[in-house]
Short mmCIF file of C-alpha atoms and ligand atoms in Angstrom, two decimals:
data_model
loop_
_atom_site.label_atom_id
_atom_site.label_comp_id
_atom_site.label_asym_id
_atom_site.label_seq_id
_atom_site.Cartn_x
_atom_site.Cartn_y
_atom_site.Cartn_z
CA UNK W 1 11.78 13.08 16.66
CA UNK W 2 11.44 9.06 17.05
CA UNK W 3 11.68 7.41 13.62
CA UNK W 4 8.27 5.30 12.86
CA UNK W 5 9.15 1.76 11.74
CA UNK W 6 9.67 1.89 7.71
CA UNK W 7 7.20 -0.94 5.62
CA UNK W 8 8.07 -1.29 1.61
CA UNK W 9 5.59 -2.27 -1.06
CA UNK W 10 7.39 -4.11 -4.82
CA UNK W 11 4.87 -5.64 -7.19
CA UNK W 12 5.63 -9.18 -8.86
CA UNK W 13 8.24 -9.12 -11.25
CA UNK W 14 7.67 -11.20 -14.39
CA UNK W 15 9.57 -13.43 -14.83
CA UNK W 16 12.37 -15.46 -12.72
CA UNK W 17 15.77 -13.33 -14.13
CA UNK W 18 13.28 -10.33 -13.10
CA UNK W 19 12.66 -11.36 -9.69
CA UNK W 20 16.22 -12.42 -8.95
CA UNK W 21 17.34 -8.98 -9.68
CA UNK W 22 14.18 -7.29 -7.73
CA UNK W 23 15.71 -9.80 -4.77
CA UNK W 24 19.39 -8.77 -4.98
CA UNK W 25 19.66 -5.44 -6.22
CA UNK W 26 16.72 -3.39 -4.30
CA UNK W 27 15.13 -5.52 -1.63
CA UNK W 28 19.48 -6.94 -0.33
CA UNK W 29 19.93 -2.41 -0.89
CA UNK W 30 17.12 -2.34 1.26
CA UNK W 31 17.90 -4.40 4.45
CA UNK W 32 21.54 -3.58 4.36
CA UNK W 33 20.32 0.53 4.16
CA UNK W 34 17.30 1.17 6.39
CA UNK W 35 16.05 -2.34 8.14
CA UNK W 36 12.19 -2.43 6.33
CA UNK W 37 10.33 -4.32 8.71
CA UNK W 38 8.98 -5.49 5.85
CA UNK W 39 8.19 -6.40 2.09
CA UNK W 40 4.70 -6.53 0.84
CA UNK W 41 4.09 -8.02 -2.48
CA UNK W 42 0.66 -6.23 -4.41
CA UNK W 43 -1.57 -9.56 -5.90
CA UNK W 44 -3.24 -9.48 -9.34
CA UNK W 45 -2.35 -5.64 -9.68
CA UNK W 46 -1.10 -3.91 -13.36
CA UNK W 47 -1.73 -7.29 -14.83
CA UNK W 48 0.78 -8.68 -12.19
CA UNK W 49 -0.13 -13.14 -11.69
CA UNK W 50 -1.59 -14.53 -8.22
CA UNK W 51 2.24 -16.86 -9.62
CA UNK W 52 4.12 -14.26 -9.63
CA UNK W 53 2.66 -13.06 -5.45
CA UNK W 54 3.75 -16.37 -4.44
CA UNK W 55 7.24 -16.44 -5.96
CA UNK W 56 8.39 -13.63 -5.09
CA UNK W 57 6.96 -13.97 -1.38
CA UNK W 58 9.29 -17.23 -1.42
CA UNK W 59 11.94 -15.69 -3.35
CA UNK W 60 12.04 -13.09 0.13
CA UNK W 61 11.19 -14.89 2.29
CA UNK W 62 15.00 -17.02 1.11
CA UNK W 63 16.86 -14.38 1.53
CA UNK W 64 15.75 -13.89 5.21
CA UNK W 65 13.43 -10.65 5.38
CA UNK W 66 10.42 -11.10 5.72
CA UNK W 67 7.95 -10.74 3.42
CA UNK W 68 3.82 -10.13 3.34
CA UNK W 69 1.54 -10.95 0.10
CA UNK W 70 -1.48 -9.00 -0.88
CA UNK W 71 -5.18 -10.97 -1.26
CA UNK W 72 -8.08 -10.07 -3.18
CA UNK W 73 -10.68 -12.53 -3.98
CA UNK W 74 -11.12 -11.54 -7.19
CA UNK W 75 -13.19 -14.05 -9.82
CA UNK W 76 -12.06 -17.39 -6.68
CA UNK W 77 -14.08 -18.90 -5.16
CA UNK W 78 -13.56 -19.32 -1.27
CA UNK W 79 -12.08 -22.54 -1.65
CA UNK W 80 -9.48 -21.63 -3.59
CA UNK W 81 -8.46 -18.33 -1.43
CA UNK W 82 -8.32 -20.96 1.44
CA UNK W 83 -6.12 -23.26 -0.36
CA UNK W 84 -3.94 -20.17 -0.79
CA UNK W 85 -4.19 -19.49 3.30
CA UNK W 86 -3.09 -23.19 4.26
CA UNK W 87 0.00 -22.39 1.52
CA UNK W 88 0.60 -18.85 3.79
CA UNK W 89 0.56 -20.30 6.68
CA UNK W 90 2.75 -23.19 6.14
CA UNK W 91 5.00 -20.90 4.59
CA UNK W 92 5.43 -19.29 7.98
CA UNK W 93 3.49 -15.72 6.78
CA UNK W 94 1.64 -14.07 9.72
CA UNK W 95 0.72 -10.81 8.09
CA UNK W 96 -1.33 -10.64 5.11
CA UNK W 97 -2.81 -7.28 3.30
CA UNK W 98 -6.66 -8.13 2.48
CA UNK W 99 -8.22 -6.36 -0.69
CA UNK W 100 -11.17 -6.08 -2.67
CA UNK W 101 -8.72 -5.64 -5.21
CA UNK W 102 -9.19 -3.13 -8.93
CA UNK W 103 -11.32 -4.09 -11.27
CA UNK W 104 -10.01 -5.95 -14.36
CA UNK W 105 -10.65 -4.18 -17.17
CA UNK W 106 -14.66 -5.40 -18.68
CA UNK W 107 -15.86 -5.19 -15.63
CA UNK W 108 -17.90 -2.42 -14.20
CA UNK W 109 -16.86 0.13 -12.41
CA UNK W 110 -18.94 -0.22 -9.75
CA UNK W 111 -19.15 -4.12 -9.28
CA UNK W 112 -18.29 -5.49 -5.40
CA UNK W 113 -19.33 -9.10 -5.31
CA UNK W 114 -15.85 -9.49 -3.36
CA UNK W 115 -15.40 -6.64 -1.32
CA UNK W 116 -12.36 -5.71 1.59
CA UNK W 117 -15.54 -6.39 3.98
CA UNK W 118 -16.15 -10.06 2.44
CA UNK W 119 -12.83 -11.16 1.96
CA UNK W 120 -11.59 -9.84 6.24
CA UNK W 121 -14.53 -11.55 7.47
CA UNK W 122 -13.89 -15.15 4.79
CA UNK W 123 -10.25 -15.58 6.64
CA UNK W 124 -11.10 -14.54 10.53
CA UNK W 125 -13.63 -17.08 10.28
CA UNK W 126 -12.04 -20.39 9.33
CA UNK W 127 -8.04 -18.80 10.29
CA UNK W 128 -9.43 -17.22 13.43
CA UNK W 129 -6.11 -14.95 14.92
CA UNK W 130 -3.46 -16.71 12.30
CA UNK W 131 -3.45 -13.77 10.40
CA UNK W 132 -1.96 -10.54 10.67
CA UNK W 133 -5.10 -8.50 8.22
CA UNK W 134 -3.62 -5.24 7.28
CA UNK W 135 -6.25 -3.28 5.20
CA UNK W 136 -6.41 -0.05 2.60
CA UNK W 137 -7.40 3.08 3.57
CA UNK W 138 -8.40 6.41 1.96
CA UNK W 139 -8.11 9.94 3.36
CA UNK W 140 -8.48 11.59 0.09
CA UNK W 141 -11.73 8.93 -0.42
CA UNK W 142 -12.05 6.14 -2.90
CA UNK W 143 -13.25 7.24 -6.41
CA UNK W 144 -16.23 4.05 -6.35
CA UNK W 145 -17.66 6.63 -2.60
CA UNK W 146 -20.06 8.24 -2.55
CA UNK W 147 -18.95 10.64 -0.06
CA UNK W 148 -16.33 10.38 2.20
CA UNK W 149 -18.34 9.30 4.76
CA UNK W 150 -19.75 6.85 3.27
CA UNK W 151 -15.89 5.43 2.17
CA UNK W 152 -15.47 6.00 6.66
CA UNK W 153 -18.10 3.21 6.92
CA UNK W 154 -17.00 1.08 5.23
CA UNK W 155 -13.15 1.63 5.78
CA UNK W 156 -15.56 0.91 9.82
CA UNK W 157 -16.98 -2.13 8.28
CA UNK W 158 -13.53 -3.68 7.24
CA UNK W 159 -12.16 -2.95 11.25
CA UNK W 160 -15.00 -4.67 12.54
CA UNK W 161 -14.86 -7.82 10.33
CA UNK W 162 -11.19 -8.25 12.32
CA UNK W 163 -8.19 -6.20 10.76
CA UNK W 164 -5.94 -5.31 12.99
CA UNK W 165 -4.18 -2.57 10.72
CA UNK W 166 -4.54 -0.14 7.72
CA UNK W 167 -2.05 1.53 4.90
CA UNK W 168 -3.27 4.52 3.27
CA UNK W 169 -3.75 5.54 -0.60
CA UNK W 170 -0.03 7.95 -1.18
CA UNK W 171 -1.72 11.89 -0.86
CA UNK W 172 0.81 14.88 -0.45
CA UNK W 173 -1.26 16.80 1.68
CA UNK W 174 -1.05 15.74 5.52
CA UNK W 175 -3.98 17.27 6.01
CA UNK W 176 -5.92 14.92 4.44
CA UNK W 177 -4.29 11.98 6.98
CA UNK W 178 -4.96 14.08 10.19
CA UNK W 179 -9.29 14.22 9.19
CA UNK W 180 -8.84 11.05 8.62
CA UNK W 181 -7.05 10.04 11.44
CA UNK W 182 -9.35 12.33 14.09
CA UNK W 183 -12.55 10.67 11.68
CA UNK W 184 -11.80 7.29 12.43
CA UNK W 185 -10.91 8.40 16.27
CA UNK W 186 -14.24 10.18 16.26
CA UNK W 187 -15.55 6.51 15.94
CA UNK W 188 -13.41 5.04 18.41
CA UNK W 189 -11.31 3.25 15.27
CA UNK W 190 -8.16 2.87 16.99
CA UNK W 191 -5.64 0.53 14.79
CA UNK W 192 -3.20 1.67 13.76
CA UNK W 193 -3.59 3.67 10.01
CA UNK W 194 0.09 3.56 8.03
CA UNK W 195 0.53 6.41 5.89
CA UNK W 196 1.83 5.70 2.45
CA UNK W 197 4.60 7.17 1.12
CA UNK W 198 5.15 7.48 -2.83
CA UNK W 199 8.86 9.29 -4.42
CA UNK W 200 8.07 10.86 -6.39
CA UNK W 201 11.12 9.87 -9.65
CA UNK W 202 9.02 10.87 -12.53
CA UNK W 203 6.46 13.30 -13.63
CA UNK W 204 4.69 11.00 -15.87
CA UNK W 205 3.93 7.92 -14.79
CA UNK W 206 2.80 9.21 -10.99
CA UNK W 207 0.88 11.64 -12.75
CA UNK W 208 -1.07 7.98 -14.71
CA UNK W 209 -0.67 6.62 -11.19
CA UNK W 210 -2.97 9.28 -9.10
CA UNK W 211 -5.20 9.26 -11.91
CA UNK W 212 -5.57 5.57 -11.56
CA UNK W 213 -5.48 5.48 -7.76
CA UNK W 214 -7.65 8.91 -7.66
CA UNK W 215 -4.70 10.20 -5.47
CA UNK W 216 -3.89 14.42 -5.69
CA UNK W 217 -0.92 15.67 -7.63
CA UNK W 218 -2.30 19.62 -5.46
CA UNK W 219 -1.95 22.36 -8.36
CA UNK W 220 1.99 22.94 -6.53
CA UNK W 221 3.37 20.25 -5.93
CA UNK W 222 2.91 19.41 -9.66
CA UNK W 223 3.71 23.67 -11.17
CA UNK W 224 7.44 23.06 -9.11
CA UNK W 225 8.14 19.22 -10.94
CA UNK W 226 8.00 20.70 -14.16
CA UNK W 227 10.02 23.72 -13.73
CA UNK W 228 12.65 21.49 -12.57
CA UNK W 229 16.14 21.62 -14.82
CA UNK W 230 16.45 17.96 -15.63
CA UNK W 231 16.29 14.30 -13.74
CA UNK W 232 18.48 15.46 -11.36
CA UNK W 233 16.51 18.29 -9.76
CA UNK W 234 13.10 16.90 -10.11
CA UNK W 235 14.42 13.95 -8.46
CA UNK W 236 16.07 15.97 -5.63
CA UNK W 237 12.95 18.57 -5.16
CA UNK W 238 11.28 15.29 -4.88
CA UNK W 239 12.82 13.72 -2.57
CA UNK W 240 12.79 17.12 -0.41
CA UNK W 241 8.99 16.95 -0.84
CA UNK W 242 8.97 13.97 0.88
CA UNK W 243 10.69 14.32 4.01
CA UNK W 244 8.68 16.68 4.45
CA UNK W 245 5.56 15.03 4.44
CA UNK W 246 7.02 12.63 5.96
CA UNK W 247 8.55 15.16 9.23
CA UNK W 248 4.47 16.47 9.47
CA UNK W 249 2.97 12.51 8.68
CA UNK W 250 5.49 11.40 11.94
CA UNK W 251 4.46 14.44 13.53
CA UNK W 252 0.75 13.85 13.46
CA UNK W 253 1.04 10.01 15.14
CA UNK W 254 2.22 8.28 11.94
CA UNK W 255 3.56 4.76 13.89
CA UNK W 256 5.24 3.94 10.55
CA UNK W 257 5.73 4.41 6.68
CA UNK W 258 4.87 2.33 4.28
CA UNK W 259 6.92 3.20 0.77
CA UNK W 260 5.47 2.26 -2.29
CA UNK W 261 8.96 2.10 -4.22
CA UNK W 262 7.52 0.73 -7.84
CA UNK W 263 11.04 -1.43 -7.70
CA UNK W 264 13.42 0.65 -7.26
CA UNK W 265 15.24 1.77 -3.82
CA UNK W 266 16.99 5.18 -4.49
CA UNK W 267 14.32 7.51 -3.40
CA UNK W 268 13.09 5.40 -0.47
CA UNK W 269 16.13 4.86 0.87
CA UNK W 270 16.93 8.97 0.37
CA UNK W 271 13.57 9.43 2.00
CA UNK W 272 14.10 7.24 4.93
CA UNK W 273 17.77 8.26 6.33
CA UNK W 274 17.16 11.94 6.26
CA UNK W 275 13.95 11.60 8.39
CA UNK W 276 17.19 9.66 10.81
P1 FAD H 301 -12.94 -2.28 -0.57
O1 FAD H 301 -12.24 -1.78 1.15
O2 FAD H 301 -13.71 -3.37 0.28
O3 FAD H 301 -13.98 -1.22 -0.92
C1 FAD H 301 -13.27 0.56 -1.28
C2 FAD H 301 -14.57 1.78 -1.07
O4 FAD H 301 -15.34 0.51 -2.41
C3 FAD H 301 -14.80 2.38 -0.34
O5 FAD H 301 -14.93 3.08 0.56
C4 FAD H 301 -16.34 2.39 -1.07
O6 FAD H 301 -16.43 3.43 -1.71
C5 FAD H 301 -16.76 0.91 -2.19
N1 FAD H 301 -17.50 0.19 -1.98
C6 FAD H 301 -17.41 -1.51 -1.62
N2 FAD H 301 -18.05 -1.88 -0.96
C7 FAD H 301 -18.95 -1.84 -1.73
C8 FAD H 301 -20.46 -1.81 -1.40
N3 FAD H 301 -20.50 -3.29 -0.86
N4 FAD H 301 -21.84 -0.87 -2.01
C9 FAD H 301 -20.87 0.02 -2.42
N5 FAD H 301 -19.68 1.17 -2.37
C10 FAD H 301 -18.71 0.17 -2.17
N6 FAD H 301 -5.17 -3.20 -5.99
C11 FAD H 301 -4.91 -4.61 -6.18
O7 FAD H 301 -4.69 -4.81 -7.28
N7 FAD H 301 -3.61 -5.49 -5.83
C12 FAD H 301 -2.90 -5.10 -5.01
O8 FAD H 301 -2.13 -6.02 -3.66
C13 FAD H 301 -3.55 -4.17 -4.55
N8 FAD H 301 -2.74 -3.58 -2.99
C14 FAD H 301 -3.30 -2.29 -2.72
C15 FAD H 301 -2.25 -1.49 -1.17
C16 FAD H 301 -3.02 -1.39 -0.27
C17 FAD H 301 -1.84 0.07 0.13
C18 FAD H 301 -3.54 0.37 -0.69
C19 FAD H 301 -4.23 1.12 -0.67
C20 FAD H 301 -4.37 -0.34 -2.36
C21 FAD H 301 -3.91 -0.55 -2.22
N9 FAD H 301 -4.17 -1.58 -4.16
C22 FAD H 301 -4.46 -3.11 -4.71
C23 FAD H 301 -6.13 -0.88 -5.19
C24 FAD H 301 -6.77 -1.22 -4.59
O9 FAD H 301 -7.04 -2.41 -4.79
C25 FAD H 301 -8.37 -1.38 -5.08
O10 FAD H 301 -7.98 0.70 -3.93
C26 FAD H 301 -9.64 -0.99 -4.96
O11 FAD H 301 -10.63 -0.35 -5.63
C27 FAD H 301 -10.46 -1.16 -3.82
O12 FAD H 301 -9.57 -2.22 -2.66
P2 FAD H 301 -10.35 -2.66 -1.00
O13 FAD H 301 -9.47 -3.39 -0.60
O14 FAD H 301 -9.63 -1.24 -0.42
O15 FAD H 301 -12.33 -2.38 -1.38
#
């Protein structure tokens, strides 16, 4: 089995001390063991600030790692976005994960003033091919979508607007990815689509994230997780399940694996090492 490339996602820590710990204890550990191609840093997700993304990106770069910021428009206008892009270009950033972003709480669920396609178009219009743009994809269909076909229409529009690659929302059913690739092939969408991998380390947080993201935890998986007698058994079982998932995704032609690390290294390293 040829090992595909690995990338890892962080969210911005709250303060400079936690940021230093993330670099020293997590990023360096991941670099020493599984050498991710890049570390991406989320933007405005889970209450994090925009500045947190910039600062975390800067610290990662200073540590010698390749950093990829996530970016969404939110309430910003085009000038704010262009200013930030200019800063990133100056700092040597070459890739951006381009998103609509999670809606601020209180905003109507279907408010789409600036979706990811708008942002991809804006970036391409003003910066040409300066950045590699990665967009999000949803093999299990985005929760805001009325249908799988509508969701694919929006995905296709982002690609036609100039996206170079995609990372998926996480899922535990490899068939969702297989069918998504088939649908993309039928539409002649040929950018690399990297599956997002969520290691399993805690049932409650997995259920919470999955409910929010619209990711399904299959019944058999949840029941088996609940059956595990203690935390060690849960971690071992979680690694086994996710390794099998990754093996299947690689056999389906996944060009790489993107790990949602939740700022931890243990499970990600175990899974990636088992794949070598
Ligand atoms: P879009 O592609 O713009 O839209 C997603 C879906 O919404 C579409 O497929 C369609 O169903 C519907 N939609 C969009 N526009 C319209 C329209 N005009 N009319 C009707 N329906 C429409 N969130 C964060 O806040 N910060 C992050 O850093 C972050 N990183 C992420 C990284 C990855 C790899 C993934 C998969 C998700 C990430 N998210 C992040 C979550 C993401 O912001 C949410 O899933 C958000 O709800 C959709 O963002 P998007 O870029 O996919 O949106």
